Amino acid sequence: LARIVKNVKVLSPEFVSPAAAEEAGGGDKMNARSVGFTLSRFMRLVSSPKHPVMLFLDDLQWADDTALDVTHTFLSDTMGSCMFFVGTYRDNEVHAGHAVFDLMKKLESSHVPTNKVSLTGLDREDLNTMISDALCLYPRICKSLSEVVMQKTKGNPFFVLEFIKSLKDRDLLKYNFHQKRWVWDEGTIRAEEITDNVLQLLSSEMNGLSDNVQLLLKVMACFGTKTCESVIGYLVDSTDYSAVRDGLNKAVSDGFIKRNREGTFNFVHDKVREAAYNLIAESDRKQFHYNLGRVLHSVCEGKDVGDTILLIATQINHGKEFILKDNELCLPIAKLNMAAGKMAIDSCRHKTAYAYLEVASSL
């Protein structure tokens, strides 16, 4: 249990950390079934009708089949756990056969009460209240600005914040010290060619960042939703990516990246990640992924890097055509994918394992 929920070790000194367990020889791998069983037992212990547990999982559109199977296991437990579960996903990023819909069907067939709620953007009144509160002005004074913002953002809260920041950066929204309030010219804002595409707003802002920060954002965008501190450390040891640590600190202070307590980093919003990925020209993306994977592979070769091997294999596999051009690379990359495939099998991620093993066999 301490391997899954790391903070649980504070409950008792008898719990050992994952690293200590491995050093003691108890580092056996846990598969999805044992994870689901362990979490179910834990939920029975810590929850009750008087003290239910609430679990919130965001961005389920990025979850794989295995993670959602584990989720179904402990949500459908009928042996005494008492839980309120909230899962969110973006309906414009899931297709009809996505695993999240299978989860919903399985929960219904297991007689777990479920409700589906669709969230839309802020309406005009709520948006006006939000802007009024941000600018410390009466709602009636902000109404003209709110109408323009609504037209540009359709009420998406994140888009609203980014759009208002862009107005301020261009001095279209500024504080007047004589009037002691924020002022704007609605006609000028409407006449200006300001994009209503938040990706373009973010990309424009990122293009003005230093090379170190842009490199860090590109690298993290390639890795996906989350990057571990250890991976940053491996990259710092290389020549090509030695400056990513400085870039990371600046990206955190600028509000693009969030530092988590468990030693990981992630983008503050998936649109920020998308804008960061757009910093890489589409024609260069395979090469960028491949080069990133090759550097990590060379730095980590011969080391016990745990599941970072999956990350390395994924990056290199983006540029499979570059591997085939060099016969000397085929064997070591095939071995890398074999190792990644076996690791994925050990954690019951069979679809992922199949992808790695397929690449290995093709080399």
mmCIF file of C-alpha atoms in Angstrom:
data_model
loop_
_atom_site.group_PDB
_atom_site.id
_atom_site.type_symbol
_atom_site.label_atom_id
_atom_site.label_comp_id
_atom_site.label_asym_id
_atom_site.label_seq_id
_atom_site.Cartn_x
_atom_site.Cartn_y
_atom_site.Cartn_z
ATOM 1 C CA LEU A 1 0.000 0.000 0.000
ATOM 2 C CA ALA A 2 2.867 2.394 0.810
ATOM 3 C CA ARG A 3 4.122 1.913 -2.744
ATOM 4 C CA ILE A 4 0.808 3.101 -4.214
ATOM 5 C CA VAL A 5 -0.102 5.840 -1.723
ATOM 6 C CA LYS A 6 3.294 7.148 -0.623
ATOM 7 C CA ASN A 7 1.990 9.439 2.115
ATOM 8 C CA VAL A 8 0.355 6.526 3.926
ATOM 9 C CA LYS A 9 3.712 5.674 5.517
ATOM 10 C CA VAL A 10 3.241 8.597 7.931
ATOM 11 C CA LEU A 11 0.478 6.576 9.604
ATOM 12 C CA SER A 12 2.951 4.067 10.954
ATOM 13 C CA PRO A 13 6.737 3.721 11.177
ATOM 14 C CA GLU A 14 6.277 0.063 10.203
ATOM 15 C CA PHE A 15 5.617 1.077 6.610
ATOM 16 C CA VAL A 16 8.709 1.124 4.437
ATOM 17 C CA SER A 17 9.312 3.233 1.366
ATOM 18 C CA PRO A 18 9.400 1.609 -2.096
ATOM 19 C CA ALA A 19 13.155 2.208 -2.325
ATOM 20 C CA ALA A 20 13.764 0.629 1.073
ATOM 21 C CA ALA A 21 11.610 -2.354 0.122
ATOM 22 C CA GLU A 22 13.660 -2.951 -2.994
ATOM 23 C CA GLU A 23 16.927 -2.703 -1.058
ATOM 24 C CA ALA A 24 15.564 -5.250 1.402
ATOM 25 C CA GLY A 25 14.767 -7.617 -1.420
ATOM 26 C CA GLY A 26 11.027 -7.073 -1.342
ATOM 27 C CA GLY A 27 10.803 -5.155 -4.586
ATOM 28 C CA ASP A 28 8.380 -7.493 -6.336
ATOM 29 C CA LYS A 29 6.320 -5.748 -9.006
ATOM 30 C CA MET A 30 2.625 -5.098 -8.513
ATOM 31 C CA ASN A 31 0.189 -5.688 -11.353
ATOM 32 C CA ALA A 32 -3.151 -4.016 -11.945
ATOM 33 C CA ARG A 33 -5.137 -6.724 -10.188
ATOM 34 C CA SER A 34 -3.105 -6.507 -6.967
ATOM 35 C CA VAL A 35 -3.266 -2.696 -7.079
ATOM 36 C CA GLY A 36 -7.067 -2.808 -7.379
ATOM 37 C CA PHE A 37 -7.351 -5.346 -4.567
ATOM 38 C CA THR A 38 -5.058 -3.351 -2.283
ATOM 39 C CA LEU A 39 -6.900 -0.076 -2.892
ATOM 40 C CA SER A 40 -10.267 -1.772 -2.299
ATOM 41 C CA ARG A 41 -9.110 -3.097 1.069
ATOM 42 C CA PHE A 42 -7.685 0.299 1.984
ATOM 43 C CA MET A 43 -10.943 2.096 1.106
ATOM 44 C CA ARG A 44 -12.905 -0.323 3.302
ATOM 45 C CA LEU A 45 -10.605 0.525 6.178
ATOM 46 C CA VAL A 46 -10.620 4.339 5.931
ATOM 47 C CA SER A 47 -14.219 5.010 4.813
ATOM 48 C CA SER A 48 -17.614 4.675 6.443
ATOM 49 C CA PRO A 49 -21.137 6.126 5.969
ATOM 50 C CA LYS A 50 -20.301 8.756 8.612
ATOM 51 C CA HIS A 51 -16.875 9.481 7.114
ATOM 52 C CA PRO A 52 -16.974 8.786 3.362
ATOM 53 C CA VAL A 53 -13.917 9.275 1.159
ATOM 54 C CA MET A 54 -14.066 11.571 -1.858
ATOM 55 C CA LEU A 55 -11.801 10.742 -4.787
ATOM 56 C CA PHE A 56 -11.357 13.182 -7.677
ATOM 57 C CA LEU A 57 -9.573 12.142 -10.884
ATOM 58 C CA ASP A 58 -9.061 14.803 -13.546
ATOM 59 C CA ASP A 59 -8.389 14.408 -17.296
ATOM 60 C CA LEU A 60 -9.686 10.851 -17.684
ATOM 61 C CA GLN A 61 -9.427 11.313 -21.447
ATOM 62 C CA TRP A 62 -5.713 10.541 -21.019
ATOM 63 C CA ALA A 63 -6.199 7.443 -18.855
ATOM 64 C CA ASP A 64 -5.423 4.044 -20.350
ATOM 65 C CA ASP A 65 -7.500 0.871 -20.089
ATOM 66 C CA THR A 66 -5.487 -0.523 -17.187
ATOM 67 C CA ALA A 67 -5.863 2.579 -15.010
ATOM 68 C CA LEU A 68 -9.625 2.661 -15.606
ATOM 69 C CA ASP A 69 -9.907 -1.082 -14.881
ATOM 70 C CA VAL A 70 -8.256 -0.466 -11.504
ATOM 71 C CA THR A 71 -10.657 2.414 -10.914
ATOM 72 C CA HIS A 72 -13.618 0.152 -11.675
ATOM 73 C CA THR A 73 -12.297 -2.502 -9.271
ATOM 74 C CA PHE A 74 -12.399 -0.340 -6.162
ATOM 75 C CA LEU A 75 -15.488 1.658 -7.177
ATOM 76 C CA SER A 76 -17.534 -1.524 -7.619
ATOM 77 C CA ASP A 77 -16.395 -3.021 -4.303
ATOM 78 C CA THR A 78 -19.492 -4.077 -2.347
ATOM 79 C CA MET A 79 -17.758 -5.186 0.850
ATOM 80 C CA GLY A 80 -18.140 -2.024 2.883
ATOM 81 C CA SER A 81 -16.244 0.870 1.319
ATOM 82 C CA CYS A 82 -18.059 4.212 1.198
ATOM 83 C CA MET A 83 -16.793 6.553 -1.485
ATOM 84 C CA PHE A 84 -17.868 9.551 -3.524
ATOM 85 C CA PHE A 85 -16.025 9.527 -6.835
ATOM 86 C CA VAL A 86 -15.762 12.410 -9.313
ATOM 87 C CA GLY A 87 -14.058 11.876 -12.660
ATOM 88 C CA THR A 88 -13.719 14.534 -15.332
ATOM 89 C CA TYR A 89 -12.858 14.342 -19.020
ATOM 90 C CA ARG A 90 -13.027 16.625 -22.062
ATOM 91 C CA ASP A 91 -15.843 15.402 -24.280
ATOM 92 C CA ASN A 92 -14.203 16.908 -27.361
ATOM 93 C CA GLU A 93 -11.093 14.746 -26.826
ATOM 94 C CA VAL A 94 -12.699 11.295 -26.544
ATOM 95 C CA HIS A 95 -14.078 9.107 -29.319
ATOM 96 C CA ALA A 96 -17.013 6.734 -29.157
ATOM 97 C CA GLY A 97 -14.869 3.724 -28.225
ATOM 98 C CA HIS A 98 -12.803 5.454 -25.526
ATOM 99 C CA ALA A 99 -12.134 3.492 -22.334
ATOM 100 C CA VAL A 100 -13.899 6.104 -20.179
ATOM 101 C CA PHE A 101 -17.240 5.082 -21.718
ATOM 102 C CA ASP A 102 -16.455 1.435 -21.006
ATOM 103 C CA LEU A 103 -15.851 2.404 -17.378
ATOM 104 C CA MET A 104 -19.257 4.083 -17.185
ATOM 105 C CA LYS A 105 -20.966 1.015 -18.677
ATOM 106 C CA LYS A 106 -19.144 -1.323 -16.279
ATOM 107 C CA LEU A 107 -20.163 0.793 -13.282
ATOM 108 C CA GLU A 108 -23.804 0.704 -14.394
ATOM 109 C CA SER A 109 -23.676 -3.074 -14.892
ATOM 110 C CA SER A 110 -22.143 -3.376 -11.406
ATOM 111 C CA HIS A 111 -25.124 -1.379 -10.050
ATOM 112 C CA VAL A 112 -22.964 1.550 -8.973
ATOM 113 C CA PRO A 113 -25.134 4.718 -8.960
ATOM 114 C CA THR A 114 -23.751 7.171 -11.499
ATOM 115 C CA ASN A 115 -24.630 10.651 -12.714
ATOM 116 C CA LYS A 116 -23.251 12.458 -15.737
ATOM 117 C CA VAL A 117 -22.972 16.246 -15.615
ATOM 118 C CA SER A 118 -21.998 18.364 -18.611
ATOM 119 C CA LEU A 119 -20.165 21.604 -17.827
ATOM 120 C CA THR A 120 -20.176 24.549 -20.223
ATOM 121 C CA GLY A 121 -18.428 27.923 -20.127
ATOM 122 C CA LEU A 122 -19.442 30.810 -17.892
ATOM 123 C CA ASP A 123 -22.607 32.632 -18.889
ATOM 124 C CA ARG A 124 -22.555 36.392 -19.451
ATOM 125 C CA GLU A 125 -23.663 37.284 -15.950
ATOM 126 C CA ASP A 126 -21.131 35.034 -14.211
ATOM 127 C CA LEU A 127 -18.345 36.193 -16.522
ATOM 128 C CA ASN A 128 -19.184 39.816 -15.756
ATOM 129 C CA THR A 129 -19.111 39.013 -12.027
ATOM 130 C CA MET A 130 -15.703 37.360 -12.426
ATOM 131 C CA ILE A 131 -14.210 40.332 -14.283
ATOM 132 C CA SER A 132 -15.837 42.781 -11.874
ATOM 133 C CA ASP A 133 -14.221 40.981 -8.945
ATOM 134 C CA ALA A 134 -10.803 40.822 -10.677
ATOM 135 C CA LEU A 135 -10.777 44.540 -11.518
ATOM 136 C CA CYS A 136 -12.479 45.678 -8.276
ATOM 137 C CA LEU A 137 -15.167 47.533 -10.240
ATOM 138 C CA TYR A 138 -18.950 47.493 -10.164
ATOM 139 C CA PRO A 139 -20.474 44.924 -12.571
ATOM 140 C CA ARG A 140 -22.319 47.623 -14.535
ATOM 141 C CA ILE A 141 -18.995 49.368 -15.279
ATOM 142 C CA CYS A 142 -17.357 46.157 -16.547
ATOM 143 C CA LYS A 143 -20.215 45.088 -18.772
ATOM 144 C CA SER A 144 -18.772 46.477 -22.017
ATOM 145 C CA LEU A 145 -15.447 44.702 -21.415
ATOM 146 C CA SER A 146 -17.218 41.492 -20.431
ATOM 147 C CA GLU A 147 -19.150 41.460 -23.702
ATOM 148 C CA VAL A 148 -15.931 41.611 -25.725
ATOM 149 C CA VAL A 149 -14.305 38.904 -23.597
ATOM 150 C CA MET A 150 -17.367 36.672 -23.936
ATOM 151 C CA GLN A 151 -17.315 37.084 -27.711
ATOM 152 C CA LYS A 152 -13.635 36.097 -27.849
ATOM 153 C CA THR A 153 -13.546 33.270 -25.286
ATOM 154 C CA LYS A 154 -17.079 31.803 -25.218
ATOM 155 C CA GLY A 155 -16.862 31.904 -21.412
ATOM 156 C CA ASN A 156 -14.049 29.358 -20.945
ATOM 157 C CA PRO A 157 -12.482 30.417 -17.595
ATOM 158 C CA PHE A 158 -8.901 29.586 -18.614
ATOM 159 C CA PHE A 159 -9.293 31.333 -21.970
ATOM 160 C CA VAL A 160 -10.770 34.353 -20.168
ATOM 161 C CA LEU A 161 -7.706 34.704 -17.944
ATOM 162 C CA GLU A 162 -5.286 34.344 -20.860
ATOM 163 C CA PHE A 163 -7.224 36.824 -22.982
ATOM 164 C CA ILE A 164 -7.309 39.433 -20.211
ATOM 165 C CA LYS A 165 -3.563 38.936 -19.669
ATOM 166 C CA SER A 166 -2.998 39.594 -23.383
ATOM 167 C CA LEU A 167 -5.038 42.822 -23.149
ATOM 168 C CA LYS A 168 -2.914 43.976 -20.230
ATOM 169 C CA ASP A 169 0.349 43.043 -21.962
ATOM 170 C CA ARG A 170 -0.654 45.167 -24.967
ATOM 171 C CA ASP A 171 -1.771 48.087 -22.777
ATOM 172 C CA LEU A 172 -5.337 47.700 -23.989
ATOM 173 C CA LEU A 173 -6.298 47.153 -20.361
ATOM 174 C CA LYS A 174 -4.318 49.299 -17.932
ATOM 175 C CA TYR A 175 -4.537 50.902 -14.530
ATOM 176 C CA ASN A 176 -5.151 54.653 -14.522
ATOM 177 C CA PHE A 177 -3.547 56.158 -11.415
ATOM 178 C CA HIS A 178 -5.419 59.440 -11.858
ATOM 179 C CA GLN A 179 -8.817 57.711 -11.886
ATOM 180 C CA LYS A 180 -7.574 55.004 -9.477
ATOM 181 C CA ARG A 181 -9.183 52.213 -11.497
ATOM 182 C CA TRP A 182 -8.654 49.911 -14.465
ATOM 183 C CA VAL A 183 -9.613 51.461 -17.814
ATOM 184 C CA TRP A 184 -9.999 50.203 -21.372
ATOM 185 C CA ASP A 185 -11.312 51.380 -24.730
ATOM 186 C CA GLU A 186 -13.911 48.966 -25.986
ATOM 187 C CA GLY A 187 -13.757 50.352 -29.535
ATOM 188 C CA THR A 188 -9.969 49.961 -29.700
ATOM 189 C CA ILE A 189 -10.122 46.392 -28.388
ATOM 190 C CA ARG A 190 -12.770 45.452 -30.945
ATOM 191 C CA ALA A 191 -10.800 47.110 -33.753
ATOM 192 C CA GLU A 192 -7.492 45.478 -32.811
ATOM 193 C CA GLU A 193 -6.646 42.205 -34.540
ATOM 194 C CA ILE A 194 -6.483 40.201 -31.342
ATOM 195 C CA THR A 195 -6.792 36.464 -31.860
ATOM 196 C CA ASP A 196 -9.569 34.650 -30.055
ATOM 197 C CA ASN A 197 -7.519 31.438 -30.270
ATOM 198 C CA VAL A 198 -5.949 30.781 -26.863
ATOM 199 C CA LEU A 199 -3.305 28.544 -28.446
ATOM 200 C CA GLN A 200 -2.090 31.432 -30.572
ATOM 201 C CA LEU A 201 -2.072 33.699 -27.525
ATOM 202 C CA LEU A 202 0.013 31.212 -25.545
ATOM 203 C CA SER A 203 2.316 30.414 -28.473
ATOM 204 C CA SER A 204 2.922 34.114 -29.039
ATOM 205 C CA GLU A 205 3.843 34.528 -25.366
ATOM 206 C CA MET A 206 6.125 31.466 -25.435
ATOM 207 C CA ASN A 207 7.958 32.670 -28.537
ATOM 208 C CA GLY A 208 9.222 35.593 -26.498
ATOM 209 C CA LEU A 209 10.786 33.351 -23.844
ATOM 210 C CA SER A 210 14.494 32.537 -23.613
ATOM 211 C CA ASP A 211 15.933 29.560 -25.503
ATOM 212 C CA ASN A 212 16.387 27.578 -22.264
ATOM 213 C CA VAL A 213 12.731 27.953 -21.283
ATOM 214 C CA GLN A 214 11.503 27.123 -24.788
ATOM 215 C CA LEU A 215 13.672 24.000 -24.850
ATOM 216 C CA LEU A 216 12.304 22.883 -21.491
ATOM 217 C CA LEU A 217 8.710 23.447 -22.630
ATOM 218 C CA LYS A 218 9.309 21.467 -25.829
ATOM 219 C CA VAL A 219 10.871 18.577 -23.905
ATOM 220 C CA MET A 220 8.075 18.403 -21.343
ATOM 221 C CA ALA A 221 5.446 18.631 -24.081
ATOM 222 C CA CYS A 222 7.019 15.560 -25.718
ATOM 223 C CA PHE A 223 6.888 13.650 -22.429
ATOM 224 C CA GLY A 224 3.157 14.246 -21.976
ATOM 225 C CA THR A 225 1.172 15.289 -18.941
ATOM 226 C CA LYS A 226 3.810 14.758 -16.258
ATOM 227 C CA THR A 227 7.607 14.778 -15.957
ATOM 228 C CA CYS A 228 9.575 13.320 -13.054
ATOM 229 C CA GLU A 229 12.417 15.107 -11.303
ATOM 230 C CA SER A 230 14.688 12.132 -12.039
ATOM 231 C CA VAL A 231 14.176 12.539 -15.803
ATOM 232 C CA ILE A 232 15.164 16.221 -15.572
ATOM 233 C CA GLY A 233 18.281 15.066 -13.722
ATOM 234 C CA TYR A 234 19.193 12.621 -16.494
ATOM 235 C CA LEU A 235 18.810 15.358 -19.115
ATOM 236 C CA VAL A 236 20.976 17.795 -17.155
ATOM 237 C CA ASP A 237 23.789 15.228 -17.347
ATOM 238 C CA SER A 238 23.755 15.496 -21.149
ATOM 239 C CA THR A 239 25.376 18.160 -23.307
ATOM 240 C CA ASP A 240 22.327 18.937 -25.444
ATOM 241 C CA TYR A 241 19.899 19.456 -22.555
ATOM 242 C CA SER A 242 22.160 20.673 -19.736
ATOM 243 C CA ALA A 243 20.233 23.978 -19.483
ATOM 244 C CA VAL A 244 16.771 22.470 -18.904
ATOM 245 C CA ARG A 245 17.044 22.909 -15.124
ATOM 246 C CA ASP A 246 17.371 26.694 -15.508
ATOM 247 C CA GLY A 247 14.537 26.641 -18.022
ATOM 248 C CA LEU A 248 12.380 24.636 -15.615
ATOM 249 C CA ASN A 249 12.830 27.104 -12.759
ATOM 250 C CA LYS A 250 11.878 30.013 -15.027
ATOM 251 C CA ALA A 251 8.881 28.139 -16.480
ATOM 252 C CA VAL A 252 7.622 27.462 -12.940
ATOM 253 C CA SER A 253 8.029 31.108 -11.909
ATOM 254 C CA ASP A 254 6.308 32.285 -15.119
ATOM 255 C CA GLY A 255 3.291 30.089 -14.357
ATOM 256 C CA PHE A 256 3.549 27.622 -17.251
ATOM 257 C CA ILE A 257 4.664 24.652 -15.130
ATOM 258 C CA LYS A 258 3.469 23.490 -11.715
ATOM 259 C CA ARG A 259 5.761 21.756 -9.223
ATOM 260 C CA ASN A 260 4.045 18.917 -7.323
ATOM 261 C CA ARG A 261 4.927 17.680 -3.858
ATOM 262 C CA GLU A 262 5.752 14.155 -5.036
ATOM 263 C CA GLY A 263 8.674 15.405 -7.122
ATOM 264 C CA THR A 264 6.942 15.730 -10.483
ATOM 265 C CA PHE A 265 6.180 18.636 -12.779
ATOM 266 C CA ASN A 266 3.218 19.211 -15.062
ATOM 267 C CA PHE A 267 1.732 21.939 -17.238
ATOM 268 C CA VAL A 268 -0.836 24.128 -15.491
ATOM 269 C CA HIS A 269 -3.333 23.392 -18.288
ATOM 270 C CA ASP A 270 -3.452 20.995 -21.220
ATOM 271 C CA LYS A 271 -3.720 23.961 -23.592
ATOM 272 C CA VAL A 272 -0.375 25.192 -22.273
ATOM 273 C CA ARG A 273 1.120 21.816 -23.139
ATOM 274 C CA GLU A 274 -0.466 21.964 -26.594
ATOM 275 C CA ALA A 275 0.968 25.439 -27.180
ATOM 276 C CA ALA A 276 4.392 24.258 -25.998
ATOM 277 C CA TYR A 277 4.253 21.311 -28.399
ATOM 278 C CA ASN A 278 3.403 23.745 -31.206
ATOM 279 C CA LEU A 279 6.794 25.384 -30.623
ATOM 280 C CA ILE A 280 8.198 22.373 -32.479
ATOM 281 C CA ALA A 281 7.521 22.614 -36.212
ATOM 282 C CA GLU A 282 5.315 19.724 -37.287
ATOM 283 C CA SER A 283 7.927 18.568 -39.825
ATOM 284 C CA ASP A 284 10.574 18.399 -37.053
ATOM 285 C CA ARG A 285 8.578 16.584 -34.365
ATOM 286 C CA LYS A 286 9.627 13.015 -35.146
ATOM 287 C CA GLN A 287 13.274 14.066 -35.232
ATOM 288 C CA PHE A 288 12.909 16.003 -31.949
ATOM 289 C CA HIS A 289 11.306 13.014 -30.174
ATOM 290 C CA TYR A 290 13.944 10.674 -31.584
ATOM 291 C CA ASN A 291 16.896 12.874 -30.587
ATOM 292 C CA LEU A 292 15.449 13.327 -27.098
ATOM 293 C CA GLY A 293 15.059 9.569 -26.684
ATOM 294 C CA ARG A 294 18.559 8.836 -27.991
ATOM 295 C CA VAL A 295 20.128 11.317 -25.551
ATOM 296 C CA LEU A 296 18.204 9.824 -22.618
ATOM 297 C CA HIS A 297 19.161 6.324 -23.774
ATOM 298 C CA SER A 298 22.853 7.175 -23.878
ATOM 299 C CA VAL A 299 22.759 8.863 -20.451
ATOM 300 C CA CYS A 300 20.768 6.053 -18.798
ATOM 301 C CA GLU A 301 22.454 3.089 -20.475
ATOM 302 C CA GLY A 302 23.665 0.609 -17.867
ATOM 303 C CA LYS A 303 21.685 2.270 -15.052
ATOM 304 C CA ASP A 304 18.615 0.993 -13.248
ATOM 305 C CA VAL A 305 16.171 3.745 -14.245
ATOM 306 C CA GLY A 306 12.911 1.908 -13.501
ATOM 307 C CA ASP A 307 9.929 2.789 -15.668
ATOM 308 C CA THR A 308 11.849 5.653 -17.302
ATOM 309 C CA ILE A 309 12.743 2.963 -19.832
ATOM 310 C CA LEU A 310 9.154 3.228 -21.132
ATOM 311 C CA LEU A 311 9.577 6.958 -21.656
ATOM 312 C CA ILE A 312 12.856 6.459 -23.520
ATOM 313 C CA ALA A 313 11.435 3.783 -25.798
ATOM 314 C CA THR A 314 8.359 5.896 -26.568
ATOM 315 C CA GLN A 315 10.474 8.883 -27.610
ATOM 316 C CA ILE A 316 12.795 6.830 -29.829
ATOM 317 C CA ASN A 317 9.893 4.980 -31.454
ATOM 318 C CA HIS A 318 8.511 8.265 -32.760
ATOM 319 C CA GLY A 319 11.457 8.260 -35.155
ATOM 320 C CA LYS A 320 11.433 4.642 -36.203
ATOM 321 C CA GLU A 321 12.476 5.547 -39.750
ATOM 322 C CA PHE A 322 15.700 7.068 -38.385
ATOM 323 C CA ILE A 323 16.527 3.784 -36.631
ATOM 324 C CA LEU A 324 16.146 1.796 -39.838
ATOM 325 C CA LYS A 325 18.695 4.031 -41.555
ATOM 326 C CA ASP A 326 21.422 2.849 -39.147
ATOM 327 C CA ASN A 327 21.791 -0.937 -38.904
ATOM 328 C CA GLU A 328 23.992 -0.664 -35.815
ATOM 329 C CA LEU A 329 21.117 0.906 -33.887
ATOM 330 C CA CYS A 330 18.540 -1.763 -34.695
ATOM 331 C CA LEU A 331 19.722 -4.358 -32.156
ATOM 332 C CA PRO A 332 20.132 -2.050 -29.099
ATOM 333 C CA ILE A 333 16.806 -0.305 -29.803
ATOM 334 C CA ALA A 334 15.104 -3.692 -30.270
ATOM 335 C CA LYS A 335 16.476 -4.777 -26.869
ATOM 336 C CA LEU A 336 15.234 -1.501 -25.376
ATOM 337 C CA ASN A 337 11.726 -2.140 -26.680
ATOM 338 C CA MET A 338 11.826 -5.737 -25.479
ATOM 339 C CA ALA A 339 12.694 -4.538 -21.969
ATOM 340 C CA ALA A 340 9.952 -1.874 -22.134
ATOM 341 C CA GLY A 341 7.448 -4.464 -23.353
ATOM 342 C CA LYS A 342 8.274 -6.852 -20.503
ATOM 343 C CA MET A 343 7.952 -4.035 -17.967
ATOM 344 C CA ALA A 344 4.553 -3.077 -19.404
ATOM 345 C CA ILE A 345 3.416 -6.716 -19.202
ATOM 346 C CA ASP A 346 4.485 -6.892 -15.542
ATOM 347 C CA SER A 347 2.137 -3.988 -14.799
ATOM 348 C CA CYS A 348 -0.676 -5.497 -16.923
ATOM 349 C CA ARG A 349 -0.503 -2.752 -19.572
ATOM 350 C CA HIS A 350 -0.961 -5.194 -22.386
ATOM 351 C CA LYS A 351 -1.809 -2.778 -25.208
ATOM 352 C CA THR A 352 1.244 -0.715 -24.360
ATOM 353 C CA ALA A 353 3.370 -3.851 -24.189
ATOM 354 C CA TYR A 354 2.145 -4.979 -27.599
ATOM 355 C CA ALA A 355 3.218 -1.657 -29.161
ATOM 356 C CA TYR A 356 6.761 -1.976 -27.754
ATOM 357 C CA LEU A 357 7.121 -5.636 -28.708
ATOM 358 C CA GLU A 358 5.828 -4.943 -32.206
ATOM 359 C CA VAL A 359 8.565 -2.351 -32.720
ATOM 360 C CA ALA A 360 11.159 -4.756 -31.325
ATOM 361 C CA SER A 361 10.130 -7.532 -33.730
ATOM 362 C CA SER A 362 10.159 -5.138 -36.706
ATOM 363 C CA LEU A 363 13.804 -4.228 -36.074
#
